[in-house]
């Protein structure tokens, strides 16, 4: 199987580059290999490589900057995935793409299902929603996996930041009113690869029958505040912590250019019914992520 992976330097793409390796030849692109802003080069690369599967972990993910760089966010999160979907369809290659809980406004008090009304509050969420819609219009065999609160221990995602703050500050001020489903990039990559394994031998037919949007975040939900507490409790080197306590705050205490949805727990049961797979509970996964 020839797999074309975009976003190999990102949190998720880095993991996918490893978990997809057993399936065949991977052609993995990061921004240094191909700037996706150059959509002609993108189209030509796909046509040259003629992959059997395209996995897109690339995205414009700078939520606050997107409020200013609207055009760039729309290009990378709407037009680029649309081109990938079109080229994939022409090749009879399934297309796996990721979207976000930020397509919702975060006002629902129970978990969001795929049938719930979208209403993004910021440009990033709007651009990702437009990407979903564009892929849906193209059709073909595709899976759009809406995920949330993705973290990796590489780079400076939320978990790494908390561990770093805990070594420098005595008090951490963390919001209590943002609630979501933390998702370890490695586990999301593992589940994606398990889907690919299940799709053999007729991957096109398998994904064609299941084409659609699926929620896929770590099971359960937690506030940023309690997530932080869990990170500190599971810190593999607690003796290095300087932090003495957590101070509860509200999102309104930290004004940002982009408005964030508050409660975006994802109901992932449609994914489990379709693919027979789960993303385990966020806390069990965090424990695995932090275990030495
Ligand atoms: N992070 C979250 O909390 C979260 C939550 C919900 C959904 N998601 C979705 O999950 C997916 C993966 O997210 P992630 O956290 O892994 O994102 P990420 O770490 O920001 O990675 C994005 C990737 O896209 C690449 N990219 C950006 N602009 C590019 C360009 N012009 N040309 C080529 N490559 C470009 C980035 O390159 P660089 O390495 O140079 O940046 C990086 O490899 C995305 O679809 C995202 O929208 C993420």
PDB file of C-alpha atoms and ligand atoms in Angstrom, residues 6-14 16 29-38 56-63 72 75-77 80 97-102 124 128 145-152 183 185 188 224 266, ligand 1:
ATOM      1  CA  UNK A   6       0.632  15.270   5.202  1.00  0.00           C
ATOM      2  CA  UNK A   7       1.675  17.104   8.376  1.00  0.00           C
ATOM      3  CA  UNK A   8       4.499  14.771   9.418  1.00  0.00           C
ATOM      4  CA  UNK A   9       6.041  17.395  11.737  1.00  0.00           C
ATOM      5  CA  UNK A  10       2.838  18.037  13.711  1.00  0.00           C
ATOM      6  CA  UNK A  11       1.759  16.392  16.979  1.00  0.00           C
ATOM      7  CA  UNK A  12      -0.433  13.838  15.238  1.00  0.00           C
ATOM      8  CA  UNK A  13       1.459  13.559  11.948  1.00  0.00           C
ATOM      9  CA  UNK A  14       4.681  12.665  13.749  1.00  0.00           C
ATOM     10  CA  UNK A  16       1.129   8.658  12.202  1.00  0.00           C
ATOM     11  CA  UNK A  29       5.364  15.504   3.819  1.00  0.00           C
ATOM     12  CA  UNK A  30       6.054  18.364   6.178  1.00  0.00           C
ATOM     13  CA  UNK A  31       6.253  22.056   5.342  1.00  0.00           C
ATOM     14  CA  UNK A  32       9.908  21.711   4.311  1.00  0.00           C
ATOM     15  CA  UNK A  33       9.008  19.068   1.725  1.00  0.00           C
ATOM     16  CA  UNK A  34       5.969  20.847   0.347  1.00  0.00           C
ATOM     17  CA  UNK A  35       4.399  24.159   1.311  1.00  0.00           C
ATOM     18  CA  UNK A  36       0.692  23.382   1.006  1.00  0.00           C
ATOM     19  CA  UNK A  37      -0.008  26.997   0.148  1.00  0.00           C
ATOM     20  CA  UNK A  38       1.286  25.992  -3.294  1.00  0.00           C
ATOM     21  CA  UNK A  56      -4.056  14.504   6.217  1.00  0.00           C
ATOM     22  CA  UNK A  57      -2.733  15.544   9.631  1.00  0.00           C
ATOM     23  CA  UNK A  58      -1.720  18.976   8.359  1.00  0.00           C
ATOM     24  CA  UNK A  59      -3.774  22.020   9.276  1.00  0.00           C
ATOM     25  CA  UNK A  60      -3.579  25.655  10.162  1.00  0.00           C
ATOM     26  CA  UNK A  61      -3.901  25.277  13.953  1.00  0.00           C
ATOM     27  CA  UNK A  62      -2.931  28.715  15.330  1.00  0.00           C
ATOM     28  CA  UNK A  63      -6.361  29.446  16.818  1.00  0.00           C
ATOM     29  CA  UNK A  72      -4.404  31.566   5.104  1.00  0.00           C
ATOM     30  CA  UNK A  75      -6.721  28.101   2.321  1.00  0.00           C
ATOM     31  CA  UNK A  76      -5.066  25.465   4.499  1.00  0.00           C
ATOM     32  CA  UNK A  77      -8.182  24.194   6.287  1.00  0.00           C
ATOM     33  CA  UNK A  80      -6.198  22.202   0.670  1.00  0.00           C
ATOM     34  CA  UNK A  97      -8.816  13.815   7.592  1.00  0.00           C
ATOM     35  CA  UNK A  98      -9.089  15.393  11.059  1.00  0.00           C
ATOM     36  CA  UNK A  99     -11.385  18.107  12.287  1.00  0.00           C
ATOM     37  CA  UNK A 100     -12.131  19.690  15.623  1.00  0.00           C
ATOM     38  CA  UNK A 101     -14.578  20.106  18.501  1.00  0.00           C
ATOM     39  CA  UNK A 102     -14.264  23.855  17.784  1.00  0.00           C
ATOM     40  CA  UNK A 124     -10.195  28.409  13.063  1.00  0.00           C
ATOM     41  CA  UNK A 128     -12.247  23.522   9.790  1.00  0.00           C
ATOM     42  CA  UNK A 145     -12.365  12.388  12.481  1.00  0.00           C
ATOM     43  CA  UNK A 146     -13.373  15.269  14.730  1.00  0.00           C
ATOM     44  CA  UNK A 147     -11.020  15.206  17.647  1.00  0.00           C
ATOM     45  CA  UNK A 148     -10.310  17.476  20.619  1.00  0.00           C
ATOM     46  CA  UNK A 149      -7.628  18.746  23.018  1.00  0.00           C
ATOM     47  CA  UNK A 150      -4.842  16.880  21.205  1.00  0.00           C
ATOM     48  CA  UNK A 151      -1.618  16.641  23.181  1.00  0.00           C
ATOM     49  CA  UNK A 152       1.773  15.135  22.636  1.00  0.00           C
ATOM     50  CA  UNK A 183      -6.694  13.100  23.245  1.00  0.00           C
ATOM     51  CA  UNK A 185      -1.782  12.101  19.618  1.00  0.00           C
ATOM     52  CA  UNK A 188      -5.249   8.788  17.906  1.00  0.00           C
ATOM     53  CA  UNK A 224      -8.827  22.140  32.171  1.00  0.00           C
ATOM     54  CA  UNK A 266     -17.531  14.411  22.205  1.00  0.00           C
TER      55      UNK A 266
HETATM   56  N1  LIG B   1      -4.171  20.384  18.664  1.00  0.00           N
HETATM   57  C1  LIG B   1      -5.427  20.258  19.066  1.00  0.00           C
HETATM   58  O1  LIG B   1      -5.752  20.453  20.242  1.00  0.00           O
HETATM   59  C2  LIG B   1      -6.502  19.814  18.099  1.00  0.00           C
HETATM   60  C3  LIG B   1      -7.827  19.745  18.565  1.00  0.00           C
HETATM   61  C4  LIG B   1      -8.824  19.340  17.673  1.00  0.00           C
HETATM   62  C5  LIG B   1      -8.506  19.007  16.372  1.00  0.00           C
HETATM   63  N2  LIG B   1      -7.213  19.099  15.936  1.00  0.00           N
HETATM   64  C6  LIG B   1      -6.946  18.739  14.552  1.00  0.00           C
HETATM   65  O2  LIG B   1      -6.116  17.593  14.543  1.00  0.00           O
HETATM   66  C7  LIG B   1      -5.226  17.633  13.426  1.00  0.00           C
HETATM   67  C8  LIG B   1      -3.796  17.482  13.894  1.00  0.00           C
HETATM   68  O3  LIG B   1      -3.513  18.532  14.820  1.00  0.00           O
HETATM   69  P1  LIG B   1      -2.068  18.736  15.472  1.00  0.00           P
HETATM   70  O4  LIG B   1      -2.276  19.170  16.881  1.00  0.00           O
HETATM   71  O5  LIG B   1      -1.206  17.541  15.194  1.00  0.00           O
HETATM   72  O6  LIG B   1      -1.558  19.995  14.632  1.00  0.00           O
HETATM   73  P2  LIG B   1      -0.098  20.611  14.524  1.00  0.00           P
HETATM   74  O7  LIG B   1       0.790  20.004  15.566  1.00  0.00           O
HETATM   75  O8  LIG B   1      -0.250  22.088  14.490  1.00  0.00           O
HETATM   76  O9  LIG B   1       0.411  20.095  13.109  1.00  0.00           O
HETATM   77  C9  LIG B   1      -0.062  20.645  11.896  1.00  0.00           C
HETATM   78  C10 LIG B   1       0.846  20.219  10.777  1.00  0.00           C
HETATM   79  O10 LIG B   1       0.480  20.952   9.586  1.00  0.00           O
HETATM   80  C11 LIG B   1       1.673  21.506   9.044  1.00  0.00           C
HETATM   81  N3  LIG B   1       1.423  22.684   8.252  1.00  0.00           N
HETATM   82  C12 LIG B   1       0.862  23.858   8.627  1.00  0.00           C
HETATM   83  N4  LIG B   1       0.902  24.746   7.607  1.00  0.00           N
HETATM   84  C13 LIG B   1       1.503  24.102   6.565  1.00  0.00           C
HETATM   85  C14 LIG B   1       1.848  24.478   5.235  1.00  0.00           C
HETATM   86  N5  LIG B   1       1.606  25.700   4.760  1.00  0.00           N
HETATM   87  N6  LIG B   1       2.467  23.560   4.442  1.00  0.00           N
HETATM   88  C15 LIG B   1       2.745  22.335   4.902  1.00  0.00           C
HETATM   89  N7  LIG B   1       2.445  21.920   6.135  1.00  0.00           N
HETATM   90  C16 LIG B   1       1.833  22.804   6.966  1.00  0.00           C
HETATM   91  C17 LIG B   1       2.494  21.833  10.283  1.00  0.00           C
HETATM   92  O11 LIG B   1       3.827  22.154   9.976  1.00  0.00           O
HETATM   93  P3  LIG B   1       4.763  22.816  11.139  1.00  0.00           P
HETATM   94  O12 LIG B   1       5.416  21.673  11.824  1.00  0.00           O
HETATM   95  O13 LIG B   1       5.702  23.718  10.454  1.00  0.00           O
HETATM   96  O14 LIG B   1       3.860  23.615  12.028  1.00  0.00           O
HETATM   97  C18 LIG B   1       2.331  20.520  11.031  1.00  0.00           C
HETATM   98  O15 LIG B   1       3.104  19.499  10.458  1.00  0.00           O
HETATM   99  C19 LIG B   1      -5.536  18.953  12.705  1.00  0.00           C
HETATM  100  O16 LIG B   1      -6.466  18.716  11.688  1.00  0.00           O
HETATM  101  C20 LIG B   1      -6.188  19.808  13.784  1.00  0.00           C
HETATM  102  O17 LIG B   1      -7.042  20.787  13.226  1.00  0.00           O
HETATM  103  C21 LIG B   1      -6.206  19.483  16.775  1.00  0.00           C
END
